[in-house]
């Protein structure tokens, strides 16, 4: 592979900066919650960018944007993209990098007067974050056909507004159906949102899949008791059981291959220094790239909770709030990313995405893979989110050359 | 010891019921927070009861009430008593039983026309609970000379009112100084506020002392991280360290003789299901009747917290909020209680108070002991607090006969 063709890093950073002005927060970071006026303005920026590059713009029924760059032949599109919506106090890189690097790749090809064999496209999915309207990854779910427009329009946001009202108010929906020109494969460049690449001092993460996720909320019901007057053997200490679950989560993380288990939220009631807690509520976030091991982790957790609670004579209520199976990306797509990385001589590692992405939804539509670039301190969904310019440039070059290889010159 | 003289259980229950009407809560229980109008009304009930029994009433500078029954001789008073203030949602037994059983004992002696050798007295201490004005056990601290009136008047309550204002408004303070007639010994009948007597099916707890108490508040400072994207070895999980502390508290309770360790309050920040906690706050309540073992528990806890936090690279801040040394009651007083219990043939056990009481303050003033009666379910500081009539009657008989033995017939 020749690597003489390179994206223009300064131009890409300029467009990232321009998009970050839309919905900019006073203290840094961005707020473009899905289907708000700021989100709409951001998408208009992307759309006009697409048009200025001569891309054929499509907007589907829920507002997903696709800018198609014609190839010498018709046929399945080699697509890349990501999303431009953000969480309420988001950074300027999450999502935007993937969309704008895709457009930068198109601009690079335009200037080099390269026409690929197969058509290329950049997609800007709506509402990847799910911060205002659940579910997250809504746009890709719609493309996949797993969310119908009637159903989507009825969804109420955190502000009580129905999605249908916003779609009408802001004129998001277009009449296009992406199905007319089928997407042949999908590649997503994204910031890692974790600390691994930075810690390992590696340029590029070649993403092989996305972890499966389960969220389990536990409510433990014991009995209040005087902390001074009640011997241990007469207690029904909900807080004690909660503490043991925290420890169990760590043990599962260490003992089961690929497992991550996190107790992120916890509350005691009545939450007084000298009263044995009557109730404890906590959540366990379980992630594993392997479905069987994820199930093993949940089984072991449940067994442990049942045993520990029974020994303390504490009742257990549990609610499974999220259950997303792991996704394994297409091997040849992942290999194609690796080839591009190696052509540039960038350091890289195979890795699994810990966070959710549109790519995991698209993986059931077509061969899919992802490219990660480092996140400073692993920080994301935060105004302090940061990825160095040279890392973004490297990621965009890998994107460009993988697309070229997939589309054929 | 002759046990023909017995208190009148029905009469005692009637007075408990009458006092419980003052500050009664709609759904049961009582609210007579210290130095409120309801508390004042409760104390007026007690005072008029004292007068109707012919006791000589004393009210000291902070409002402590003492009703003295003259003996054949002058000299140190054989005192009993407790408190009539309550927590905001208190029961009708905590404190009141000790005061009213003392008055019932006086009435029994009046009707039997018994004159003791030494004078007897019933004391109703102010603000034992500390629920509105800290410190708790304020009245007995004042009697002991460890709280000066100027200092007490400046204390702000949870409602922002200074104690001095309430003392003036309600006319609590009297001009008497209990020091004029020194208290020779003090005996307090109280509900257990724990589940031991009920569980062991025992009538009377002969209390040998009060546990030492330490409250330590920990703030653990880690770093937020994405629960999916952050490998365990790169986490600084404040919640994990908090969970380990809960487990450590349990271990200390099981391994150190007489130790009780409780994590009653706990909170995580940002407290989100998919974010590794940046901060955890928790309290540990340590109690042990033995000062050296209490110190050992605190030392082991601190060592464990330091090690566990360091391994997770989490910072620890700690604040010791309470540090009350254990109290050992006077051996001859405790033995005197035992003699009375055995004369009645009640089942009994020696025990240590887990909760704090005026008796632990008085123990430095004069020989002191306590008598416990069972609390159903160990519940106290709760509108569902309950002690059976026959248990109250037994406790009051033990009180009567121990006082008689101490005062001499």
Short mmCIF file of C-alpha atoms in Angstrom, two decimals, chain A residues 193-401:
data_model
loop_
_atom_site.label_atom_id
_atom_site.label_comp_id
_atom_site.label_asym_id
_atom_site.label_seq_id
_atom_site.Cartn_x
_atom_site.Cartn_y
_atom_site.Cartn_z
CA UNK A 193 -12.72 6.91 25.85
CA UNK A 194 -10.47 4.75 28.01
CA UNK A 195 -6.87 4.99 29.23
CA UNK A 196 -5.30 1.93 27.59
CA UNK A 197 -3.66 3.42 24.48
CA UNK A 198 -2.24 6.31 26.46
CA UNK A 199 -0.94 4.04 29.20
CA UNK A 200 0.59 1.64 26.68
CA UNK A 201 1.97 4.55 24.61
CA UNK A 202 0.36 3.17 21.46
CA UNK A 203 -0.93 5.23 18.51
CA UNK A 204 -3.82 3.20 17.17
CA UNK A 205 -6.29 0.74 18.62
CA UNK A 206 -7.47 -1.83 16.09
CA UNK A 207 -10.86 -2.70 17.50
CA UNK A 208 -11.94 -6.32 17.21
CA UNK A 209 -15.30 -6.02 18.87
CA UNK A 210 -17.42 -4.47 21.58
CA UNK A 211 -17.95 -5.88 25.02
CA UNK A 212 -21.29 -7.27 26.03
CA UNK A 213 -22.90 -5.24 28.81
CA UNK A 214 -25.21 -6.14 31.64
CA UNK A 215 -26.44 -3.73 34.26
CA UNK A 216 -27.95 -5.24 37.37
CA UNK A 217 -29.53 -3.10 40.07
CA UNK A 218 -29.69 -4.70 43.51
CA UNK A 219 -31.89 -3.63 46.39
CA UNK A 220 -30.92 -5.29 49.66
CA UNK A 221 -33.47 -5.27 52.45
CA UNK A 222 -32.30 -5.87 56.00
CA UNK A 223 -33.36 -4.25 59.26
CA UNK A 224 -32.24 -1.13 61.08
CA UNK A 225 -30.55 -1.75 64.40
CA UNK A 226 -28.60 0.24 66.95
CA UNK A 227 -24.92 0.11 66.04
CA UNK A 228 -23.95 -0.02 69.70
CA UNK A 229 -26.60 -2.28 71.14
CA UNK A 230 -26.90 -4.95 68.45
CA UNK A 231 -24.46 -7.88 68.41
CA UNK A 232 -23.19 -8.84 64.95
CA UNK A 233 -24.95 -12.21 64.91
CA UNK A 234 -28.33 -10.52 65.41
CA UNK A 235 -27.90 -8.04 62.54
CA UNK A 236 -29.51 -8.02 59.11
CA UNK A 237 -27.01 -5.56 57.74
CA UNK A 238 -27.88 -4.58 54.17
CA UNK A 239 -24.75 -2.42 53.99
CA UNK A 240 -22.53 -5.34 54.87
CA UNK A 241 -23.94 -7.40 52.01
CA UNK A 242 -23.46 -4.41 49.68
CA UNK A 243 -19.81 -4.17 50.71
CA UNK A 244 -19.29 -7.85 49.99
CA UNK A 245 -20.80 -7.36 46.52
CA UNK A 246 -18.26 -4.62 45.77
CA UNK A 247 -15.53 -7.06 46.66
CA UNK A 248 -17.15 -9.83 44.60
CA UNK A 249 -17.21 -7.52 41.55
CA UNK A 250 -13.48 -7.00 41.87
CA UNK A 251 -12.89 -10.74 42.26
CA UNK A 252 -14.90 -11.51 39.10
CA UNK A 253 -12.86 -8.90 37.23
CA UNK A 254 -9.64 -10.60 38.26
CA UNK A 255 -10.72 -14.23 37.87
CA UNK A 256 -12.77 -14.28 34.66
CA UNK A 257 -10.86 -13.59 31.47
CA UNK A 258 -11.80 -10.28 29.85
CA UNK A 259 -14.21 -9.42 32.65
CA UNK A 260 -14.86 -5.92 33.96
CA UNK A 261 -17.25 -5.49 36.86
CA UNK A 262 -17.96 -2.11 38.40
CA UNK A 263 -20.09 -0.98 41.31
CA UNK A 264 -20.68 2.62 40.27
CA UNK A 265 -23.66 3.62 42.37
CA UNK A 266 -24.43 2.87 45.99
CA UNK A 267 -26.74 4.26 48.65
CA UNK A 268 -27.61 3.26 52.20
CA UNK A 269 -30.77 3.92 54.15
CA UNK A 270 -31.27 5.45 56.70
CA UNK A 271 -27.59 6.34 56.14
CA UNK A 272 -26.78 7.27 59.72
CA UNK A 273 -23.44 6.70 61.38
CA UNK A 274 -24.83 4.74 64.34
CA UNK A 275 -27.62 2.76 62.66
CA UNK A 276 -27.15 -0.58 60.89
CA UNK A 277 -28.42 0.04 57.33
CA UNK A 278 -31.88 -1.29 56.66
CA UNK A 279 -31.54 -0.94 52.91
CA UNK A 280 -28.71 -0.71 50.42
CA UNK A 281 -29.10 -0.04 46.71
CA UNK A 282 -26.28 -0.61 44.29
CA UNK A 283 -25.63 -1.34 40.64
CA UNK A 284 -23.20 -3.73 39.04
CA UNK A 285 -21.97 -3.04 35.50
CA UNK A 286 -20.65 -6.26 33.94
CA UNK A 287 -18.76 -6.25 30.63
CA UNK A 288 -17.03 -8.99 28.72
CA UNK A 289 -16.27 -9.43 25.01
CA UNK A 290 -17.20 -13.10 25.36
CA UNK A 291 -20.87 -13.96 25.80
CA UNK A 292 -20.26 -17.16 27.75
CA UNK A 293 -17.87 -15.49 30.17
CA UNK A 294 -20.29 -12.59 30.64
CA UNK A 295 -22.96 -15.10 31.56
CA UNK A 296 -20.54 -16.85 33.90
CA UNK A 297 -19.83 -13.54 35.63
CA UNK A 298 -23.52 -12.83 36.10
CA UNK A 299 -24.17 -16.34 37.36
CA UNK A 300 -21.31 -16.17 39.85
CA UNK A 301 -22.42 -12.73 41.00
CA UNK A 302 -25.98 -13.86 41.55
CA UNK A 303 -24.89 -16.97 43.39
CA UNK A 304 -22.62 -14.92 45.62
CA UNK A 305 -25.28 -12.32 46.36
CA UNK A 306 -27.86 -14.96 47.19
CA UNK A 307 -25.53 -16.81 49.54
CA UNK A 308 -24.19 -13.72 51.27
CA UNK A 309 -27.62 -12.15 51.70
CA UNK A 310 -29.11 -15.41 52.98
CA UNK A 311 -26.35 -15.76 55.58
CA UNK A 312 -27.09 -12.22 56.77
CA UNK A 313 -30.86 -12.81 56.51
CA UNK A 314 -31.17 -9.92 54.08
CA UNK A 315 -33.66 -9.99 51.20
CA UNK A 316 -32.48 -9.38 47.64
CA UNK A 317 -34.37 -7.70 44.82
CA UNK A 318 -32.66 -7.45 41.46
CA UNK A 319 -33.50 -5.79 38.20
CA UNK A 320 -31.56 -6.31 35.00
CA UNK A 321 -31.57 -2.90 33.34
CA UNK A 322 -29.31 -3.46 30.34
CA UNK A 323 -28.41 -6.65 28.52
CA UNK A 324 -26.45 -6.08 25.32
CA UNK A 325 -24.61 -9.07 23.85
CA UNK A 326 -20.95 -8.76 22.81
CA UNK A 327 -20.19 -7.92 19.18
CA UNK A 328 -17.30 -9.39 17.21
CA UNK A 329 -16.23 -7.29 14.24
CA UNK A 330 -15.60 -8.72 10.79
CA UNK A 331 -12.17 -10.32 10.64
CA UNK A 332 -11.29 -9.11 7.15
CA UNK A 333 -12.32 -5.55 8.04
CA UNK A 334 -10.14 -5.66 11.16
CA UNK A 335 -7.27 -7.06 9.11
CA UNK A 336 -7.72 -4.26 6.55
CA UNK A 337 -7.30 -1.70 9.36
CA UNK A 338 -4.15 -3.49 10.51
CA UNK A 339 -2.69 -3.38 7.02
CA UNK A 340 -3.17 0.39 6.83
CA UNK A 341 -1.69 0.88 10.31
CA UNK A 342 1.36 -1.15 9.39
CA UNK A 343 1.84 0.70 6.11
CA UNK A 344 2.21 3.89 8.14
CA UNK A 345 4.38 2.23 10.73
CA UNK A 346 2.17 3.39 13.58
CA UNK A 347 2.28 1.43 16.81
CA UNK A 348 -0.97 -0.42 17.35
CA UNK A 349 -2.73 -3.00 19.45
CA UNK A 350 -5.81 -5.12 18.96
CA UNK A 351 -8.42 -4.17 21.51
CA UNK A 352 -12.06 -4.45 22.52
CA UNK A 353 -14.26 -1.42 22.88
CA UNK A 354 -15.51 -0.93 26.39
CA UNK A 355 -18.05 1.68 25.37
CA UNK A 356 -21.01 1.30 23.01
CA UNK A 357 -20.86 2.63 19.42
CA UNK A 358 -22.98 2.77 16.28
CA UNK A 359 -20.48 0.28 14.83
CA UNK A 360 -21.80 -2.45 17.10
CA UNK A 361 -25.28 -1.92 15.67
CA UNK A 362 -23.98 -1.77 12.10
CA UNK A 363 -22.04 -5.01 12.63
CA UNK A 364 -25.30 -6.89 11.99
CA UNK A 365 -25.93 -4.91 8.79
CA UNK A 366 -22.55 -5.31 7.10
CA UNK A 367 -18.87 -6.10 7.76
CA UNK A 368 -17.79 -3.54 10.33
CA UNK A 369 -14.72 -2.48 12.30
CA UNK A 370 -13.44 0.44 14.35
CA UNK A 371 -10.26 2.45 14.78
CA UNK A 372 -9.42 3.99 18.16
CA UNK A 373 -7.14 6.89 18.94
CA UNK A 374 -5.90 7.70 22.49
CA UNK A 375 -7.95 9.66 25.01
CA UNK A 376 -5.84 11.65 27.45
CA UNK A 377 -6.37 10.22 30.92
CA UNK A 378 -9.10 8.01 29.49
CA UNK A 379 -11.47 10.91 30.10
CA UNK A 380 -14.62 11.20 27.98
CA UNK A 381 -18.20 12.41 28.43
CA UNK A 382 -16.49 15.32 30.11
CA UNK A 383 -15.51 18.82 29.08
CA UNK A 384 -11.87 17.86 29.72
CA UNK A 385 -11.94 15.16 27.02
CA UNK A 386 -8.81 15.53 24.88
CA UNK A 387 -7.02 13.75 22.05
CA UNK A 388 -3.75 15.13 20.72
CA UNK A 389 -3.72 16.57 17.16
CA UNK A 390 -1.10 14.06 15.98
CA UNK A 391 -3.22 11.18 17.26
CA UNK A 392 -6.27 12.46 15.40
CA UNK A 393 -4.18 12.86 12.26
CA UNK A 394 -2.86 9.30 12.53
CA UNK A 395 -6.35 7.95 13.04
CA UNK A 396 -7.67 9.86 10.03
CA UNK A 397 -4.83 8.55 7.84
CA UNK A 398 -5.63 4.99 8.87
CA UNK A 399 -9.28 5.67 8.08
CA UNK A 400 -8.44 7.11 4.65
CA UNK A 401 -6.23 4.23 3.62
#
